[in-house]
Amino acid sequence: MSLNGKVALITGSSSGIGQGVALAFAKAGARAVVINYPHASEAAAAANVCGQLRRLGCESIAVCADVASEAEVDHMIRQVLEVFGRVDILVNNAGIAHNHTVEQLPVEVWDRVMAVHLRGTFLMTKAVLPLMYEQGFGRIINTVSQLAYKGAPGLSAYTAAKGAILSFSRSLALEIGARDITINCVAPGATYTPILESVPSETLQAIKSGIPLGRIAEVDDIAPSYVFLASEAGRHFQGQCISPNGGDHFL
């Protein structure tokens, strides 16, 4: 599963799964990985990831951009092209989550969750597709969630956004057709990332008890799925979703 010579752009990659995927891409031989982060408070974390990548022999830059902003997305793509000249792999990973029952869910929170997840995935994909068409090659991988399939109380905006990304990916897979460009999704199960840091230990234990493998995933359990889909080994996957979830949910 070599990524030799490839240039990857990963949104929301200053921590969590995005960071893990960036490091996995570097270890698989990627020439360069672009680290995207949403605001200045993540700048130091993004710079740290870039440093780790460079120590692995992978070129890297960090770019601050809100993926829900068309202007910021376009500016980020221009920066990447100025430095690296191409984008071979796009990972739409940026995401946020808020816990509210539907009747208590503020409209502005719903809109922001949809903007980051769904609008962000659309804007990023729209921006890189012409480049991939011109190159005659591209791999797009969207981070969704097993919760898009099974649902979760209090996370209706998050699960709805992830389900919409699944549907969007399948429609684009049909549009791409016979081009050497693929779009697929990874739907991780519960994973130890900063999102879980505020979850009470009893809740984590309940989650763990429902997973047949008996444990919550580490990021290193999730990242290989992205490497596979980005590599030549995954060339016959189109419009698919793979879910490293320890058996918590069967797709």
PDB file of C-alpha atoms in Angstrom:
ATOM      1  CA  MET A   1       0.000   0.000   0.000  1.00  0.00           C
ATOM      2  CA  SER A   2       2.569   2.514  -1.189  1.00  0.00           C
ATOM      3  CA  LEU A   3       1.837   6.212  -1.600  1.00  0.00           C
ATOM      4  CA  ASN A   4       5.244   7.045  -3.065  1.00  0.00           C
ATOM      5  CA  GLY A   5       5.342  10.479  -4.655  1.00  0.00           C
ATOM      6  CA  LYS A   6       1.775  11.408  -3.744  1.00  0.00           C
ATOM      7  CA  VAL A   7       0.615  14.749  -2.362  1.00  0.00           C
ATOM      8  CA  ALA A   8      -2.197  14.569   0.167  1.00  0.00           C
ATOM      9  CA  LEU A   9      -4.408  17.230   1.716  1.00  0.00           C
ATOM     10  CA  ILE A  10      -6.179  16.288   4.950  1.00  0.00           C
ATOM     11  CA  THR A  11      -8.710  18.627   6.507  1.00  0.00           C
ATOM     12  CA  GLY A  12      -9.005  18.776  10.275  1.00  0.00           C
ATOM     13  CA  SER A  13      -5.635  17.087  10.691  1.00  0.00           C
ATOM     14  CA  SER A  14      -4.022  18.927  13.586  1.00  0.00           C
ATOM     15  CA  SER A  15      -5.179  16.182  15.982  1.00  0.00           C
ATOM     16  CA  GLY A  16      -7.180  12.963  16.261  1.00  0.00           C
ATOM     17  CA  ILE A  17      -7.872  10.742  13.279  1.00  0.00           C
ATOM     18  CA  GLY A  18      -6.684  13.370  10.813  1.00  0.00           C
ATOM     19  CA  GLN A  19      -3.280  13.514  12.484  1.00  0.00           C
ATOM     20  CA  GLY A  20      -3.059   9.730  12.561  1.00  0.00           C
ATOM     21  CA  VAL A  21      -3.890   9.493   8.859  1.00  0.00           C
ATOM     22  CA  ALA A  22      -1.272  12.125   8.029  1.00  0.00           C
ATOM     23  CA  LEU A  23       1.436  10.150   9.829  1.00  0.00           C
ATOM     24  CA  ALA A  24       0.275   6.901   8.219  1.00  0.00           C
ATOM     25  CA  PHE A  25       0.472   8.514   4.767  1.00  0.00           C
ATOM     26  CA  ALA A  26       4.021   9.668   5.488  1.00  0.00           C
ATOM     27  CA  LYS A  27       5.042   6.188   6.589  1.00  0.00           C
ATOM     28  CA  ALA A  28       3.520   4.825   3.364  1.00  0.00           C
ATOM     29  CA  GLY A  29       5.858   7.050   1.355  1.00  0.00           C
ATOM     30  CA  ALA A  30       3.773  10.120   0.541  1.00  0.00           C
ATOM     31  CA  ARG A  31       5.888  12.930  -0.877  1.00  0.00           C
ATOM     32  CA  ALA A  32       3.936  15.625   0.980  1.00  0.00           C
ATOM     33  CA  VAL A  33       0.996  15.982   3.371  1.00  0.00           C
ATOM     34  CA  VAL A  34      -0.833  19.278   3.874  1.00  0.00           C
ATOM     35  CA  ILE A  35      -2.182  19.794   7.380  1.00  0.00           C
ATOM     36  CA  ASN A  36      -5.366  21.867   7.578  1.00  0.00           C
ATOM     37  CA  TYR A  37      -6.635  23.381  10.800  1.00  0.00           C
ATOM     38  CA  PRO A  38      -9.683  25.627  11.415  1.00  0.00           C
ATOM     39  CA  HIS A  39      -8.485  28.528  13.576  1.00  0.00           C
ATOM     40  CA  ALA A  40      -5.451  30.062  15.251  1.00  0.00           C
ATOM     41  CA  SER A  41      -5.892  28.106  18.477  1.00  0.00           C
ATOM     42  CA  GLU A  42      -4.847  24.965  16.571  1.00  0.00           C
ATOM     43  CA  ALA A  43      -1.774  26.523  14.938  1.00  0.00           C
ATOM     44  CA  ALA A  44       0.736  25.080  17.397  1.00  0.00           C
ATOM     45  CA  ALA A  45      -0.775  21.604  17.171  1.00  0.00           C
ATOM     46  CA  ALA A  46      -0.712  21.773  13.355  1.00  0.00           C
ATOM     47  CA  ALA A  47       2.925  22.884  13.384  1.00  0.00           C
ATOM     48  CA  ASN A  48       3.741  19.960  15.668  1.00  0.00           C
ATOM     49  CA  VAL A  49       2.189  17.495  13.206  1.00  0.00           C
ATOM     50  CA  CYS A  50       4.178  19.071  10.357  1.00  0.00           C
ATOM     51  CA  GLY A  51       7.340  18.577  12.376  1.00  0.00           C
ATOM     52  CA  GLN A  52       6.545  14.902  12.916  1.00  0.00           C
ATOM     53  CA  LEU A  53       5.929  14.458   9.194  1.00  0.00           C
ATOM     54  CA  ARG A  54       9.212  16.102   8.240  1.00  0.00           C
ATOM     55  CA  ARG A  55      11.081  13.837  10.633  1.00  0.00           C
ATOM     56  CA  LEU A  56       9.581  10.942   8.684  1.00  0.00           C
ATOM     57  CA  GLY A  57      10.994  12.382   5.459  1.00  0.00           C
ATOM     58  CA  CYS A  58       7.701  13.821   4.240  1.00  0.00           C
ATOM     59  CA  GLU A  59       7.308  17.439   3.132  1.00  0.00           C
ATOM     60  CA  SER A  60       4.552  19.312   4.921  1.00  0.00           C
ATOM     61  CA  ILE A  61       2.885  22.680   5.353  1.00  0.00           C
ATOM     62  CA  ALA A  62       0.064  23.746   7.662  1.00  0.00           C
ATOM     63  CA  VAL A  63      -2.768  25.872   6.303  1.00  0.00           C
ATOM     64  CA  CYS A  64      -5.433  27.578   8.395  1.00  0.00           C
ATOM     65  CA  ALA A  65      -8.809  27.492   6.648  1.00  0.00           C
ATOM     66  CA  ASP A  66     -12.449  27.070   7.573  1.00  0.00           C
ATOM     67  CA  VAL A  67     -13.659  24.380   5.168  1.00  0.00           C
ATOM     68  CA  ALA A  68     -17.181  25.855   5.306  1.00  0.00           C
ATOM     69  CA  SER A  69     -15.898  29.048   3.652  1.00  0.00           C
ATOM     70  CA  GLU A  70     -15.609  28.956  -0.131  1.00  0.00           C
ATOM     71  CA  ALA A  71     -13.089  31.809  -0.147  1.00  0.00           C
ATOM     72  CA  GLU A  72     -10.866  30.134   2.469  1.00  0.00           C
ATOM     73  CA  VAL A  73     -11.034  26.781   0.687  1.00  0.00           C
ATOM     74  CA  ASP A  74     -10.041  28.370  -2.624  1.00  0.00           C
ATOM     75  CA  HIS A  75      -7.184  30.219  -0.923  1.00  0.00           C
ATOM     76  CA  MET A  76      -5.944  26.997   0.680  1.00  0.00           C
ATOM     77  CA  ILE A  77      -5.966  25.142  -2.649  1.00  0.00           C
ATOM     78  CA  ARG A  78      -3.993  27.970  -4.264  1.00  0.00           C
ATOM     79  CA  GLN A  79      -1.406  27.744  -1.477  1.00  0.00           C
ATOM     80  CA  VAL A  80      -1.067  23.986  -1.920  1.00  0.00           C
ATOM     81  CA  LEU A  81      -0.635  24.319  -5.675  1.00  0.00           C
ATOM     82  CA  GLU A  82       1.989  27.042  -5.261  1.00  0.00           C
ATOM     83  CA  VAL A  83       4.063  24.786  -3.009  1.00  0.00           C
ATOM     84  CA  PHE A  84       3.436  21.288  -4.349  1.00  0.00           C
ATOM     85  CA  GLY A  85       1.816  21.753  -7.761  1.00  0.00           C
ATOM     86  CA  ARG A  86      -0.851  19.070  -7.374  1.00  0.00           C
ATOM     87  CA  VAL A  87      -3.275  17.268  -5.067  1.00  0.00           C
ATOM     88  CA  ASP A  88      -3.388  13.495  -5.476  1.00  0.00           C
ATOM     89  CA  ILE A  89      -5.304  12.588  -2.334  1.00  0.00           C
ATOM     90  CA  LEU A  90      -7.999  14.568  -0.525  1.00  0.00           C
ATOM     91  CA  VAL A  91      -9.223  13.429   2.877  1.00  0.00           C
ATOM     92  CA  ASN A  92     -12.318  15.294   4.040  1.00  0.00           C
ATOM     93  CA  ASN A  93     -11.953  14.781   7.761  1.00  0.00           C
ATOM     94  CA  ALA A  94     -12.844  18.113   9.412  1.00  0.00           C
ATOM     95  CA  GLY A  95     -15.759  17.775  11.775  1.00  0.00           C
ATOM     96  CA  ILE A  96     -17.437  18.947  14.959  1.00  0.00           C
ATOM     97  CA  ALA A  97     -20.057  17.451  17.262  1.00  0.00           C
ATOM     98  CA  HIS A  98     -22.544  18.913  19.748  1.00  0.00           C
ATOM     99  CA  ASN A  99     -24.829  16.953  22.049  1.00  0.00           C
ATOM    100  CA  HIS A 100     -28.445  18.200  22.087  1.00  0.00           C
ATOM    101  CA  THR A 101     -31.827  16.536  21.928  1.00  0.00           C
ATOM    102  CA  VAL A 102     -33.704  17.651  18.820  1.00  0.00           C
ATOM    103  CA  GLU A 103     -36.136  19.922  20.654  1.00  0.00           C
ATOM    104  CA  GLN A 104     -33.230  21.667  22.397  1.00  0.00           C
ATOM    105  CA  LEU A 105     -30.916  21.840  19.378  1.00  0.00           C
ATOM    106  CA  PRO A 106     -30.253  25.493  18.452  1.00  0.00           C
ATOM    107  CA  VAL A 107     -30.736  26.191  14.770  1.00  0.00           C
ATOM    108  CA  GLU A 108     -27.337  27.891  14.602  1.00  0.00           C
ATOM    109  CA  VAL A 109     -25.669  24.741  15.982  1.00  0.00           C
ATOM    110  CA  TRP A 110     -27.463  22.570  13.406  1.00  0.00           C
ATOM    111  CA  ASP A 111     -26.357  24.959  10.655  1.00  0.00           C
ATOM    112  CA  ARG A 112     -22.731  25.002  11.815  1.00  0.00           C
ATOM    113  CA  VAL A 113     -22.496  21.217  12.070  1.00  0.00           C
ATOM    114  CA  MET A 114     -23.918  20.913   8.555  1.00  0.00           C
ATOM    115  CA  ALA A 115     -21.597  23.635   7.296  1.00  0.00           C
ATOM    116  CA  VAL A 116     -18.384  22.042   8.577  1.00  0.00           C
ATOM    117  CA  HIS A 117     -19.240  18.462   7.657  1.00  0.00           C
ATOM    118  CA  LEU A 118     -21.410  18.608   4.548  1.00  0.00           C
ATOM    119  CA  ARG A 119     -20.725  22.008   2.993  1.00  0.00           C
ATOM    120  CA  GLY A 120     -17.027  21.572   3.796  1.00  0.00           C
ATOM    121  CA  THR A 121     -16.886  18.192   2.077  1.00  0.00           C
ATOM    122  CA  PHE A 122     -18.695  19.636  -0.952  1.00  0.00           C
ATOM    123  CA  LEU A 123     -16.490  22.736  -1.214  1.00  0.00           C
ATOM    124  CA  MET A 124     -13.236  20.815  -0.831  1.00  0.00           C
ATOM    125  CA  THR A 125     -14.278  18.164  -3.334  1.00  0.00           C
ATOM    126  CA  LYS A 126     -15.502  20.747  -5.829  1.00  0.00           C
ATOM    127  CA  ALA A 127     -12.196  22.591  -5.555  1.00  0.00           C
ATOM    128  CA  VAL A 128      -9.918  19.590  -6.163  1.00  0.00           C
ATOM    129  CA  LEU A 129     -11.920  17.723  -8.814  1.00  0.00           C
ATOM    130  CA  PRO A 130     -10.756  19.898 -11.746  1.00  0.00           C
ATOM    131  CA  LEU A 131      -7.162  19.311 -10.650  1.00  0.00           C
ATOM    132  CA  MET A 132      -7.702  15.566 -10.479  1.00  0.00           C
ATOM    133  CA  TYR A 133      -9.416  15.543 -13.871  1.00  0.00           C
ATOM    134  CA  GLU A 134      -6.430  17.363 -15.365  1.00  0.00           C
ATOM    135  CA  GLN A 135      -3.967  14.983 -13.659  1.00  0.00           C
ATOM    136  CA  GLY A 136      -5.998  11.945 -14.689  1.00  0.00           C
ATOM    137  CA  PHE A 137      -5.717  10.647 -11.143  1.00  0.00           C
ATOM    138  CA  GLY A 138      -7.197  11.266  -7.724  1.00  0.00           C
ATOM    139  CA  ARG A 139      -8.328   9.688  -4.498  1.00  0.00           C
ATOM    140  CA  ILE A 140     -11.015  11.294  -2.316  1.00  0.00           C
ATOM    141  CA  ILE A 141     -11.726   9.772   1.086  1.00  0.00           C
ATOM    142  CA  ASN A 142     -14.469  11.114   3.326  1.00  0.00           C
ATOM    143  CA  THR A 143     -14.606  10.520   7.059  1.00  0.00           C
ATOM    144  CA  VAL A 144     -18.117   9.557   8.091  1.00  0.00           C
ATOM    145  CA  SER A 145     -19.126   7.462  11.108  1.00  0.00           C
ATOM    146  CA  GLN A 146     -20.814   4.212  11.964  1.00  0.00           C
ATOM    147  CA  LEU A 147     -23.377   6.462  13.701  1.00  0.00           C
ATOM    148  CA  ALA A 148     -24.604   7.489  10.255  1.00  0.00           C
ATOM    149  CA  TYR A 149     -25.989   3.945  10.081  1.00  0.00           C
ATOM    150  CA  LYS A 150     -27.054   3.265  13.666  1.00  0.00           C
ATOM    151  CA  GLY A 151     -27.938   6.752  14.919  1.00  0.00           C
ATOM    152  CA  ALA A 152     -27.190   8.214  18.346  1.00  0.00           C
ATOM    153  CA  PRO A 153     -29.374  10.111  20.804  1.00  0.00           C
ATOM    154  CA  GLY A 154     -28.319  13.719  21.143  1.00  0.00           C
ATOM    155  CA  LEU A 155     -26.252  13.664  17.956  1.00  0.00           C
ATOM    156  CA  SER A 156     -28.928  14.121  15.302  1.00  0.00           C
ATOM    157  CA  ALA A 157     -27.095  16.941  13.502  1.00  0.00           C
ATOM    158  CA  TYR A 158     -23.832  15.000  13.445  1.00  0.00           C
ATOM    159  CA  THR A 159     -25.387  11.749  12.247  1.00  0.00           C
ATOM    160  CA  ALA A 160     -27.508  13.534   9.637  1.00  0.00           C
ATOM    161  CA  ALA A 161     -24.442  15.286   8.262  1.00  0.00           C
ATOM    162  CA  LYS A 162     -22.468  12.055   8.096  1.00  0.00           C
ATOM    163  CA  GLY A 163     -25.346  10.277   6.359  1.00  0.00           C
ATOM    164  CA  ALA A 164     -25.534  13.084   3.812  1.00  0.00           C
ATOM    165  CA  ILE A 165     -21.810  12.767   3.095  1.00  0.00           C
ATOM    166  CA  LEU A 166     -22.337   9.073   2.380  1.00  0.00           C
ATOM    167  CA  SER A 167     -25.061   9.867  -0.135  1.00  0.00           C
ATOM    168  CA  PHE A 168     -23.009  12.661  -1.712  1.00  0.00           C
ATOM    169  CA  SER A 169     -20.047  10.307  -2.117  1.00  0.00           C
ATOM    170  CA  ARG A 170     -22.127   7.663  -3.872  1.00  0.00           C
ATOM    171  CA  SER A 171     -23.590  10.166  -6.320  1.00  0.00           C
ATOM    172  CA  LEU A 172     -20.149  11.547  -7.159  1.00  0.00           C
ATOM    173  CA  ALA A 173     -18.850   8.001  -7.630  1.00  0.00           C
ATOM    174  CA  LEU A 174     -21.418   7.613 -10.420  1.00  0.00           C
ATOM    175  CA  GLU A 175     -20.409  10.938 -11.993  1.00  0.00           C
ATOM    176  CA  ILE A 176     -16.709  10.075 -12.016  1.00  0.00           C
ATOM    177  CA  GLY A 177     -17.361   6.896 -13.975  1.00  0.00           C
ATOM    178  CA  ALA A 178     -14.353   5.430 -15.727  1.00  0.00           C
ATOM    179  CA  ARG A 179     -11.862   8.120 -14.716  1.00  0.00           C
ATOM    180  CA  ASP A 180      -8.931   7.040 -12.532  1.00  0.00           C
ATOM    181  CA  ILE A 181     -10.462   8.976  -9.648  1.00  0.00           C
ATOM    182  CA  THR A 182     -12.217   7.308  -6.747  1.00  0.00           C
ATOM    183  CA  ILE A 183     -14.314   8.552  -3.866  1.00  0.00           C
ATOM    184  CA  ASN A 184     -14.954   6.382  -0.825  1.00  0.00           C
ATOM    185  CA  CYS A 185     -15.745   6.733   2.862  1.00  0.00           C
ATOM    186  CA  VAL A 186     -14.320   5.474   6.125  1.00  0.00           C
ATOM    187  CA  ALA A 187     -16.807   5.114   8.980  1.00  0.00           C
ATOM    188  CA  PRO A 188     -14.830   4.668  12.206  1.00  0.00           C
ATOM    189  CA  GLY A 189     -16.379   3.293  15.338  1.00  0.00           C
ATOM    190  CA  ALA A 190     -15.669   4.792  18.767  1.00  0.00           C
ATOM    191  CA  THR A 191     -12.040   5.944  18.771  1.00  0.00           C
ATOM    192  CA  TYR A 192      -9.843   7.543  21.413  1.00  0.00           C
ATOM    193  CA  THR A 193      -9.523  11.108  20.095  1.00  0.00           C
ATOM    194  CA  PRO A 194      -9.913  14.535  21.739  1.00  0.00           C
ATOM    195  CA  ILE A 195     -13.687  14.259  21.175  1.00  0.00           C
ATOM    196  CA  LEU A 196     -13.864  11.469  23.780  1.00  0.00           C
ATOM    197  CA  GLU A 197     -11.860  13.327  26.406  1.00  0.00           C
ATOM    198  CA  SER A 198     -14.982  14.872  27.957  1.00  0.00           C
ATOM    199  CA  VAL A 199     -17.019  11.648  27.900  1.00  0.00           C
ATOM    200  CA  PRO A 200     -17.584  10.198  31.405  1.00  0.00           C
ATOM    201  CA  SER A 201     -15.748   6.966  32.169  1.00  0.00           C
ATOM    202  CA  GLU A 202     -18.999   5.068  32.786  1.00  0.00           C
ATOM    203  CA  THR A 203     -20.207   6.061  29.322  1.00  0.00           C
ATOM    204  CA  LEU A 204     -16.949   4.879  27.780  1.00  0.00           C
ATOM    205  CA  GLN A 205     -17.297   1.599  29.624  1.00  0.00           C
ATOM    206  CA  ALA A 206     -20.815   1.165  28.276  1.00  0.00           C
ATOM    207  CA  ILE A 207     -19.572   1.826  24.748  1.00  0.00           C
ATOM    208  CA  LYS A 208     -16.724  -0.644  25.199  1.00  0.00           C
ATOM    209  CA  SER A 209     -19.031  -3.359  26.515  1.00  0.00           C
ATOM    210  CA  GLY A 210     -21.070  -3.203  23.301  1.00  0.00           C
ATOM    211  CA  ILE A 211     -18.080  -3.776  21.015  1.00  0.00           C
ATOM    212  CA  PRO A 212     -17.435  -7.458  20.199  1.00  0.00           C
ATOM    213  CA  LEU A 213     -13.667  -6.924  20.191  1.00  0.00           C
ATOM    214  CA  GLY A 214     -14.021  -5.515  23.710  1.00  0.00           C
ATOM    215  CA  ARG A 215     -12.149  -2.245  23.253  1.00  0.00           C
ATOM    216  CA  ILE A 216     -12.419   1.263  21.909  1.00  0.00           C
ATOM    217  CA  ALA A 217     -10.176   1.860  18.903  1.00  0.00           C
ATOM    218  CA  GLU A 218      -6.904   3.708  18.907  1.00  0.00           C
ATOM    219  CA  VAL A 219      -6.234   6.014  15.974  1.00  0.00           C
ATOM    220  CA  ASP A 220      -3.689   3.487  14.682  1.00  0.00           C
ATOM    221  CA  ASP A 221      -6.572   1.016  14.262  1.00  0.00           C
ATOM    222  CA  ILE A 222      -8.364   3.464  11.956  1.00  0.00           C
ATOM    223  CA  ALA A 223      -5.627   5.023   9.796  1.00  0.00           C
ATOM    224  CA  PRO A 224      -4.770   1.915   7.691  1.00  0.00           C
ATOM    225  CA  SER A 225      -8.224   2.047   6.075  1.00  0.00           C
ATOM    226  CA  TYR A 226      -7.349   5.450   4.624  1.00  0.00           C
ATOM    227  CA  VAL A 227      -3.963   4.252   3.394  1.00  0.00           C
ATOM    228  CA  PHE A 228      -5.633   1.318   1.664  1.00  0.00           C
ATOM    229  CA  LEU A 229      -8.235   3.462  -0.101  1.00  0.00           C
ATOM    230  CA  ALA A 230      -5.593   6.007  -1.128  1.00  0.00           C
ATOM    231  CA  SER A 231      -3.242   3.377  -2.543  1.00  0.00           C
ATOM    232  CA  GLU A 232      -3.227   1.297  -5.703  1.00  0.00           C
ATOM    233  CA  ALA A 233      -4.476  -1.615  -3.581  1.00  0.00           C
ATOM    234  CA  GLY A 234      -7.825   0.179  -3.255  1.00  0.00           C
ATOM    235  CA  ARG A 235      -8.197   1.069  -6.922  1.00  0.00           C
ATOM    236  CA  HIS A 236     -11.344  -1.057  -7.424  1.00  0.00           C
ATOM    237  CA  PHE A 237     -13.240   0.546  -4.537  1.00  0.00           C
ATOM    238  CA  GLN A 238     -15.653   3.196  -5.768  1.00  0.00           C
ATOM    239  CA  GLY A 239     -18.538   4.746  -3.803  1.00  0.00           C
ATOM    240  CA  GLN A 240     -17.921   2.352  -0.921  1.00  0.00           C
ATOM    241  CA  CYS A 241     -17.776   2.737   2.840  1.00  0.00           C
ATOM    242  CA  ILE A 242     -15.522   0.642   5.059  1.00  0.00           C
ATOM    243  CA  SER A 243     -15.976   0.687   8.819  1.00  0.00           C
ATOM    244  CA  PRO A 244     -13.212  -0.212  11.277  1.00  0.00           C
ATOM    245  CA  ASN A 245     -15.454  -0.460  14.334  1.00  0.00           C
ATOM    246  CA  GLY A 246     -14.518  -3.652  16.150  1.00  0.00           C
ATOM    247  CA  GLY A 247     -17.832  -5.267  15.215  1.00  0.00           C
ATOM    248  CA  ASP A 248     -19.931  -2.608  16.952  1.00  0.00           C
ATOM    249  CA  HIS A 249     -22.077  -2.248  13.823  1.00  0.00           C
ATOM    250  CA  PHE A 250     -22.249  -4.325  10.659  1.00  0.00           C
ATOM    251  CA  LEU A 251     -22.600  -2.348   7.413  1.00  0.00           C
TER     252      LEU A 251
END
